[in-house]
Amino acid sequence: MIELLTPYAIQVAFIVLKILLIIVPLLIGVAYLTYAERKVMAAMQLRQGPNMVGPFGLLQPFADGLKLFSKETILPDMANKPIFVLAPILTFLLSLMAWAVIPFGELFGKTLLLSNINVGILYLFAVSSLGVYGILMAGWASNSRYAFLGGLRSAAQMVSYEVSIGFVMVTVLLTTGSLNLTEIVMAERPFWVSVMLFPMFIVFIISILAETNRTPFDLPEGESELVGGYNVEYSSMTFALFFLGEYANMILMSAITVILFMGGWLPPFGIESVLIDWVPGIVWFGLKICMILFIFLWSRATLPRYRYDQLMRLGWKVFLPFSLVWVVLVAGVLLATDSLPV
Amino acid sequence: MIISTIVFYALAGVLILSSMMVITSKNPVHSVLFLILAFFNAAGLCVLLGAEFIAMLLVIVYVGAVAVLFLFVVMMLDINFKDLQSGFKKYMSVGGLVGGILLAELIVIYSSWSFSKSAPENIKFKTPDITELSNTEALGRILYTDNLFLFQIAGLILLVAMIGAITLTLRTRDGVMKQDVSDQVNRKREDVVKIVKVETGTGVA
């Protein structure tokens, strides 16, 4: 039995190492995303932002994390305890699960990713559509009106905007001819096709703001009416898991945007020059993700919150018809000009 | 080989257990959550079979959309569990009888069921070799190339059903305050604001 399992053990150890290589930088990224958020917002509002812990306040996210660690986890008496505990775990787990298929770059002719599956984009769509469960379960299990209303709002919002995200993905797939993320990045499109995808890029950016419950669509946690939304009863580590999940999801959605629209780890605008050839792909990938993340922070600091009926109207009556028409249009133009990928 | 066998039994075991829990758990929200777990394990079994596209569709359609609506509705219902359980003994005998008959029929069918020897040759669309053709492409060829018209007709039937459901539930009520966005945008200052010079001690007529 032991001889039989030894090769597997080595494989498993190798995979665990790879997973750690993805998750640890991701969590550090999440920590510094919260720091960046506070600094960027502070700069936009002419404040200093965190500047006390460490040089320029660089250790602030770890101080916050330690504070959350040392607090007491409170389980409300009336809560449905198993689901109450499961909800944050699920949210956090799902935000990490999706990273299994994200290609980070290319090194010595090999793509850096955990698993290269044929239906990568569907996997991402499936995992992101599961995110709603964590929130719905948290809202219900808390047995509190505020949490429940926040959970319901969030579920309705995420389901609505998933539809247009799906159509945007379909449009991109039409131009790449593959569901594999690496092939989507490497796909060569003529310039006019990229121009046709630009409106979808805008729709996608706005939809991922809604999908991750960020301003201007952060109604699930609308402080003024719902105290704190679905996570109002959570404290300490359970709260921290929601928080980490939300920010990891932001990074994930930015990564998906970069892969679908911005050429992944390839240099921007298809520049090929000796000057930038030495830059590893993963650096470009990271820089592009930071650019999209900046849009998240920028909109948080500048835009007021949407009204709920306007949010639903935008999702169902503007984005859905528009993206539906655009899918047909792009497909028709590609077919007419005979430029569909084989 | 060992690993996939272990994974198969794990997935299948959790699938059976969770589908048992769907019908036995007392809280309907727990039932829906177990149903989701069951879908998930079924998707896992599909992946094990190499049917990755079907697995992802199962998760996206059933777990990501249908079950969310289930959960949504069940969570908002205020169900009295005592009332639900009170009729259990009354209906136990009838339910047990129907279940027993169905089980007996299934046993009879499966014990006498056998494939004819020529059955494999009669399959119209054979499963293509997984190393040559990806899942997505194989399904796409059957649906969109070989059987395009049947597929389109199926879609039309669904469309008709959808329109039917909408017309059945659509009702127009009087006295509903409806928002018209173009009206709101086109509102002008002159239409709504009137500046009145009020003399002291007279008020506005």
XYZ file of C-alpha atoms in Angstrom:
547
model
C 0.000 0.000 0.000
C 2.750 2.444 0.951
C 4.729 1.804 -2.258
C 1.502 2.297 -4.152
C 0.786 5.664 -2.580
C 4.314 7.153 -2.605
C 4.127 8.617 -6.135
C 0.797 10.187 -5.244
C 2.249 11.654 -2.052
C 4.981 13.420 -4.022
C 2.402 14.750 -6.483
C 0.134 15.942 -3.708
C 3.045 17.679 -1.954
C 3.924 19.418 -5.219
C 0.342 20.598 -5.725
C 0.098 21.830 -2.137
C 3.302 23.813 -2.692
C 1.816 25.358 -5.838
C -1.406 26.232 -4.005
C 0.584 27.931 -1.254
C 2.540 29.857 -3.884
C -0.759 31.241 -5.158
C -2.628 31.784 -1.883
C 0.084 33.419 0.209
C 0.838 36.218 -2.295
C -2.924 36.577 -2.824
C -3.556 37.132 0.887
C -0.689 39.594 1.094
C -2.231 41.289 -1.947
C -5.566 41.455 -0.142
C -3.890 42.996 2.903
C -2.234 45.674 0.805
C -5.412 46.246 -1.198
C -7.095 47.386 2.023
C -4.089 49.608 2.692
C -4.183 50.972 -0.876
C -7.895 51.598 -0.545
C -7.420 53.708 2.567
C -4.451 55.579 1.100
C -6.113 56.262 -2.274
C -9.318 57.420 -0.644
C -7.349 59.550 1.765
C -5.483 61.189 -1.104
C -8.746 61.873 -2.928
C -10.234 63.413 0.210
C -7.076 65.400 1.082
C -6.289 63.348 4.170
C -3.188 61.435 5.285
C -4.618 57.935 5.575
C -2.951 55.319 7.799
C 0.589 56.485 8.601
C 1.382 55.386 12.139
C 2.156 51.646 12.074
C 5.499 51.149 10.335
C 6.949 53.439 7.674
C 4.112 55.196 5.764
C 1.711 53.011 7.725
C 2.777 49.988 5.692
C 2.178 47.571 8.570
C -1.360 48.842 9.175
C -3.145 45.905 7.472
C -1.289 43.414 9.687
C -2.121 45.440 12.788
C -5.785 45.346 11.750
C -5.581 41.616 11.151
C -4.024 40.990 14.571
C -6.715 43.106 16.187
C -9.444 41.023 14.542
C -7.655 37.808 15.576
C -7.541 38.789 19.230
C -11.224 39.651 19.457
C -13.911 37.325 20.720
C -16.061 35.420 18.224
C -19.674 35.966 19.183
C -22.344 33.480 18.127
C -25.775 35.069 18.560
C -28.214 33.020 20.662
C -30.952 32.995 18.061
C -28.632 32.221 15.154
C -28.669 28.945 13.266
C -25.168 28.049 14.417
C -23.875 25.543 11.827
C -24.913 27.728 8.895
C -23.828 30.881 10.713
C -20.299 29.479 10.984
C -20.330 27.881 7.533
C -21.241 31.079 5.662
C -17.976 33.036 6.130
C -15.928 29.880 5.530
C -17.774 29.291 2.259
C -17.325 32.891 1.131
C -13.607 32.768 1.804
C -13.195 29.325 0.246
C -14.967 30.318 -2.961
C -12.897 33.468 -3.320
C -9.747 31.309 -3.217
C -11.080 28.394 -5.295
C -11.367 30.402 -8.492
C -7.628 31.142 -8.544
C -6.928 27.523 -9.493
C -7.412 28.263 -13.188
C -6.061 31.832 -13.487
C -2.917 31.884 -15.654
C -0.408 34.314 -14.136
C 2.242 34.460 -16.783
C 4.698 32.548 -18.849
C 8.088 31.300 -17.767
C 10.475 29.364 -20.050
C 7.607 28.581 -22.431
C 5.381 27.158 -19.682
C 2.246 28.883 -18.452
C 2.202 29.576 -14.737
C -1.042 28.199 -13.412
C -2.324 25.491 -11.109
C -4.597 23.618 -13.475
C -5.090 24.142 -17.169
C -8.665 23.007 -17.751
C -10.555 23.207 -21.033
C -13.556 24.981 -19.575
C -11.649 27.555 -17.511
C -13.968 30.464 -18.161
C -17.035 28.381 -17.275
C -15.322 27.323 -14.061
C -14.740 30.967 -13.149
C -18.358 31.809 -13.968
C -19.596 28.861 -11.905
C -17.477 29.740 -8.871
C -18.402 33.408 -9.012
C -22.080 32.508 -9.251
C -21.710 30.470 -6.055
C -20.525 33.532 -4.133
C -24.116 34.519 -3.487
C -24.621 31.534 -1.153
C -22.217 32.757 1.498
C -24.079 36.033 1.723
C -27.547 34.502 1.598
C -26.637 31.947 4.276
C -25.091 34.613 6.499
C -28.165 36.800 6.168
C -30.560 34.003 6.984
C -28.582 32.281 9.735
C -27.999 35.507 11.669
C -31.731 35.636 12.417
C -31.635 39.404 12.363
C -33.772 41.696 10.211
C -30.921 43.886 9.056
C -28.748 40.944 8.095
C -31.623 39.210 6.314
C -32.577 42.271 4.278
C -28.928 42.799 3.371
C -28.608 39.177 2.288
C -31.737 39.297 0.120
C -30.698 42.542 -1.529
C -27.276 41.180 -2.246
C -28.612 37.926 -3.697
C -31.006 39.745 -6.032
C -28.259 42.099 -7.123
C -25.668 39.413 -7.784
C -28.086 37.218 -9.725
C -29.152 40.178 -11.886
C -25.689 41.264 -12.864
C -24.446 37.730 -13.452
C -26.662 37.622 -16.537
C -24.889 40.510 -18.239
C -21.499 39.168 -17.117
C -22.425 35.920 -18.842
C -23.234 37.708 -22.092
C -20.005 39.703 -21.950
C -18.077 36.455 -21.550
C -19.930 34.958 -24.519
C -18.965 37.937 -26.686
C -15.312 37.561 -25.764
C -15.486 33.819 -26.409
C -16.869 34.513 -29.877
C -13.665 36.346 -30.721
C -11.316 33.778 -29.177
C -12.961 30.477 -30.018
C -11.868 28.760 -26.830
C -13.006 28.349 -23.233
C -9.428 27.852 -22.054
C -8.060 30.915 -20.284
C -4.537 30.569 -21.672
C -5.901 30.365 -25.205
C -8.138 33.382 -24.553
C -5.056 35.391 -23.573
C -3.015 34.181 -26.551
C -5.855 34.647 -29.070
C -5.032 37.173 -31.769
C -7.813 39.524 -32.693
C -7.783 42.156 -35.396
C -7.858 45.722 -34.117
C -11.473 46.399 -35.124
C -12.640 43.383 -33.122
C -11.022 44.854 -30.014
C -12.853 48.118 -30.746
C -16.134 46.197 -30.938
C -15.402 44.650 -27.557
C -14.862 48.019 -25.887
C -18.536 48.680 -24.965
C -18.612 45.207 -23.427
C -15.547 46.138 -21.407
C -17.463 49.076 -19.908
C -20.482 46.849 -19.177
C -18.184 44.283 -17.577
C -16.447 46.830 -15.336
C -19.781 48.164 -14.063
C -21.149 44.634 -13.613
C -18.177 43.492 -11.555
C -18.675 46.505 -9.289
C -22.209 45.228 -8.708
C -21.131 41.590 -8.470
C -18.605 42.311 -5.712
C -21.057 44.620 -3.892
C -18.794 47.651 -4.177
C -19.729 51.315 -4.366
C -21.826 52.618 -6.113
C -23.687 49.313 -5.772
C -22.922 48.532 -2.128
C -26.570 48.422 -1.120
C -26.257 45.100 0.722
C -24.243 46.894 3.352
C -25.938 50.281 3.016
C -24.935 51.593 6.445
C -27.553 54.299 6.549
C -30.479 51.902 6.399
C -29.162 48.423 7.185
C -26.456 49.099 9.819
C -23.955 46.813 8.087
C -25.954 44.432 5.928
C -25.510 40.665 5.917
C -22.424 40.705 8.148
C -23.919 42.791 10.937
C -23.931 39.926 13.469
C -20.418 38.748 12.697
C -17.376 39.572 14.756
C -13.686 38.731 14.967
C -12.430 36.021 12.589
C -15.820 35.246 11.071
C -16.061 38.889 10.034
C -12.452 38.851 8.865
C -13.209 35.927 6.552
C -16.036 37.885 4.881
C -13.731 40.851 4.561
C -10.897 38.811 3.050
C -13.358 37.069 0.733
C -14.756 40.366 -0.536
C -11.330 41.800 -1.294
C -10.015 38.558 -2.803
C -13.096 38.608 -5.038
C -12.245 42.136 -6.128
C -8.772 41.011 -7.153
C -10.240 37.952 -8.867
C -12.735 39.990 -10.884
C -9.938 42.354 -11.911
C -7.871 39.351 -12.992
C -10.782 38.056 -15.091
C -11.151 41.489 -16.719
C -7.447 41.526 -17.512
C -7.601 38.044 -19.024
C -10.711 38.715 -21.095
C -9.993 42.210 -22.351
C -6.455 43.329 -21.657
C -4.293 40.510 -22.885
C -3.392 38.906 -19.567
C 0.341 38.718 -19.009
C 1.308 40.003 -22.478
C 2.844 43.493 -22.698
C 0.177 46.204 -23.147
C -1.000 47.152 -26.669
C 1.026 44.304 -28.171
C 4.288 46.247 -27.884
C 7.291 44.176 -28.913
C 10.560 45.878 -28.143
C 13.950 44.990 -26.709
C 13.404 47.626 -24.057
C 10.569 45.788 -22.320
C 11.149 42.193 -23.411
C 12.968 41.359 -20.191
C 9.951 42.260 -18.035
C 8.372 38.988 -16.877
C 4.725 38.482 -17.829
C 3.572 38.228 -14.246
C 4.631 41.860 -13.694
C 2.420 43.061 -16.545
C -0.388 40.921 -15.198
C -0.009 42.472 -11.742
C 0.173 46.015 -13.088
C -2.961 45.536 -15.181
C -4.816 44.100 -12.186
C -3.739 47.124 -10.127
C -5.165 49.392 -12.820
C -8.596 47.756 -12.628
C -8.430 47.722 -8.831
C -7.774 51.453 -8.920
C -11.115 51.856 -10.734
C -12.778 50.037 -7.814
C -11.192 52.431 -5.303
C -11.729 55.481 -7.484
C -15.449 54.826 -7.844
C -15.702 54.201 -4.108
C -14.250 57.621 -3.361
C -16.213 59.552 -5.981
C -19.643 58.034 -6.637
C -22.733 58.168 -4.426
C -24.720 54.989 -3.757
C -27.345 53.928 -6.303
C -30.983 53.700 -5.329
C -32.146 50.078 -5.267
C -34.786 50.346 -7.990
C -32.310 52.175 -10.212
C -29.801 49.371 -9.668
C -32.313 46.749 -10.779
C -33.382 48.903 -13.721
C -29.780 49.283 -14.849
C -29.179 45.544 -14.632
C -32.337 44.234 -16.270
C -33.508 47.031 -18.558
C -30.230 48.527 -19.752
C -27.367 46.038 -19.518
C -29.296 42.882 -20.362
C -30.882 44.135 -23.628
C -27.704 45.933 -24.618
C -25.411 42.964 -24.078
C -27.893 40.636 -25.779
C -27.985 42.844 -28.870
C -24.226 43.212 -28.799
C -23.650 39.446 -28.698
C -25.797 39.042 -31.823
C -24.152 42.022 -33.505
C -20.587 40.847 -32.852
C -21.465 37.318 -33.925
C -23.091 38.627 -37.113
C -20.189 40.904 -38.017
C -17.652 38.144 -37.356
C -19.638 35.764 -39.523
C -20.146 38.296 -42.314
C -16.463 39.202 -42.474
C -15.473 35.560 -42.166
C -13.220 36.296 -39.206
C -14.617 33.785 -36.718
C -11.798 31.898 -35.001
C -11.604 28.284 -36.093
C -6.562 4.624 -10.494
C -6.780 4.227 -6.711
C -7.216 7.958 -6.272
C -10.067 8.187 -8.744
C -11.795 5.226 -7.093
C -11.500 6.883 -3.685
C -12.771 10.155 -5.108
C -15.663 8.370 -6.790
C -16.809 6.690 -3.588
C -16.405 9.913 -1.623
C -18.476 11.907 -4.130
C -21.098 9.202 -4.576
C -21.379 8.643 -0.824
C -21.841 12.339 -0.053
C -24.290 12.590 -2.948
C -26.502 9.811 -1.592
C -26.261 11.046 1.987
C -27.082 14.613 1.077
C -30.007 13.618 -1.107
C -31.332 11.595 1.828
C -30.958 14.675 3.992
C -32.905 16.767 1.472
C -36.063 14.808 2.220
C -35.452 14.027 5.884
C -34.122 17.271 7.358
C -36.689 19.184 9.376
C -35.703 22.672 8.313
C -36.552 23.443 4.657
C -33.580 25.818 4.335
C -31.288 22.959 5.349
C -33.020 20.828 2.711
C -32.202 23.333 -0.019
C -28.604 23.561 1.163
C -28.302 19.770 1.077
C -29.819 19.818 -2.401
C -27.051 22.209 -3.445
C -24.458 19.878 -1.946
C -26.019 17.020 -3.918
C -25.812 19.022 -7.188
C -22.226 19.802 -6.396
C -21.279 16.175 -5.901
C -23.087 15.206 -9.076
C -20.975 17.797 -10.890
C -17.913 16.209 -9.302
C -18.955 12.803 -10.665
C -19.333 14.342 -14.133
C -15.792 15.726 -13.927
C -14.592 12.265 -12.940
C -16.244 10.884 -16.073
C -14.477 13.477 -18.201
C -17.674 15.390 -18.910
C -16.306 18.712 -17.702
C -18.660 20.885 -19.769
C -21.761 19.181 -18.372
C -20.337 19.486 -14.860
C -19.814 23.228 -15.210
C -23.273 23.707 -16.715
C -24.780 21.762 -13.830
C -23.102 24.079 -11.352
C -23.903 27.278 -13.271
C -27.525 26.499 -14.093
C -28.723 24.479 -11.126
C -26.542 25.683 -8.283
C -25.917 29.218 -9.510
C -29.415 30.073 -10.672
C -32.194 27.600 -9.875
C -31.173 26.745 -6.327
C -30.645 30.436 -5.506
C -34.293 31.067 -6.355
C -35.342 28.031 -4.286
C -33.365 29.294 -1.335
C -34.725 32.782 -1.841
C -38.314 31.602 -1.670
C -37.851 29.054 1.107
C -36.023 31.555 3.323
C -38.862 34.036 3.076
C -41.551 31.502 3.959
C -42.580 31.387 7.574
C -43.114 27.671 7.985
C -44.485 26.103 11.123
C -42.600 22.824 11.419
C -45.002 21.324 13.979
C -47.944 21.636 11.559
C -45.941 20.016 8.808
C -45.076 16.989 10.918
C -48.539 16.502 12.431
C -49.979 14.817 9.330
C -47.085 12.380 9.069
C -48.803 9.381 10.666
C -52.030 9.956 8.777
C -50.394 9.850 5.364
C -47.720 7.312 6.291
C -49.693 4.237 5.137
C -50.749 5.652 1.750
C -47.327 7.124 1.046
C -45.620 3.885 2.051
C -47.916 1.915 -0.252
C -47.223 4.141 -3.285
C -43.508 4.081 -2.571
C -43.513 0.308 -2.174
C -45.328 -0.225 -5.478
C -42.917 2.045 -7.327
C -39.921 0.290 -5.786
C -41.319 -3.127 -6.716
C -41.890 -1.969 -10.290
C -38.358 -0.655 -10.553
C -36.967 -3.937 -9.255
C -39.064 -5.910 -11.764
C -37.937 -3.695 -14.657
C -34.249 -3.722 -13.814
C -34.076 -7.444 -13.093
C -35.476 -8.282 -16.543
C -33.887 -5.408 -18.528
C -31.274 -6.381 -21.068
C -29.720 -4.564 -24.004
C -29.953 -6.174 -27.415
C -26.579 -7.132 -28.859
C -26.924 -4.726 -31.760
C -27.690 -1.762 -29.455
C -24.209 -0.166 -29.598
C -24.348 -0.017 -33.408
C -27.709 1.725 -33.355
C -26.444 4.776 -31.500
C -26.751 7.658 -33.933
C -24.258 10.008 -32.277
C -21.402 8.036 -30.798
C -19.356 9.510 -27.976
C -16.242 10.853 -29.678
C -12.770 10.119 -28.384
C -12.031 12.536 -25.553
C -8.421 13.002 -26.637
C -9.422 14.129 -30.133
C -12.348 16.395 -29.475
C -13.044 18.561 -26.438
C -16.368 18.207 -24.624
C -17.583 21.610 -25.665
C -16.834 21.036 -29.315
C -18.444 17.588 -29.384
C -21.667 18.864 -27.815
C -21.620 21.939 -30.034
C -21.351 19.812 -33.153
C -24.316 17.666 -32.192
C -26.498 20.581 -31.088
C -25.601 23.241 -33.623
C -24.456 21.303 -36.665
C -26.190 17.928 -36.786
C -29.452 18.742 -35.058
C -29.761 22.475 -35.464
C -33.480 22.503 -36.305
C -34.526 20.213 -33.480
C -32.495 22.367 -31.114
C -34.092 25.563 -32.403
C -37.573 24.066 -32.092
C -36.849 23.083 -28.498
C -35.774 26.668 -27.868
C -38.954 28.021 -29.453
C -41.116 25.783 -27.281
C -39.349 27.130 -24.215
C -39.871 30.681 -25.473
C -43.591 30.051 -25.910
C -43.780 28.582 -22.412
C -42.002 31.628 -21.033
C -44.278 34.096 -22.803
C -47.270 32.068 -21.627
C -46.115 32.228 -18.014
C -45.573 35.974 -18.272
C -48.982 36.669 -19.841
C -50.695 34.506 -17.213
C -49.167 36.424 -14.329
C -49.160 39.894 -15.861
C -51.810 42.162 -14.429
C -52.295 45.869 -14.596
C -53.398 47.548 -11.429
C -54.867 50.987 -11.011
C -53.372 53.535 -8.717
C -49.804 52.298 -8.915
C -47.235 55.086 -8.739
C -44.920 54.269 -11.587
C -41.612 55.894 -12.348
C -40.907 57.042 -15.851
C -37.249 57.811 -16.162
C -37.590 59.967 -19.275
C -40.253 62.041 -17.493
C -37.932 62.496 -14.551
C -35.042 63.518 -16.748
C -37.134 65.878 -18.865
C -38.534 67.727 -15.870
C -37.754 71.386 -16.211
C -37.396 74.030 -13.576
C -40.154 76.173 -15.113
C -42.706 73.340 -14.853
C -42.345 72.783 -11.160
C -41.004 75.945 -9.521
C -43.032 79.122 -9.301
C -41.475 82.158 -7.727
C -43.986 84.254 -5.828
C -43.276 87.604 -4.303
C -45.130 87.583 -1.023
C -46.206 90.793 0.659
C -45.712 90.865 4.382
C -48.824 89.782 6.221
C -50.749 88.436 3.199
C -49.570 84.877 2.524
C -49.779 82.942 -0.733
C -53.153 82.481 -2.344
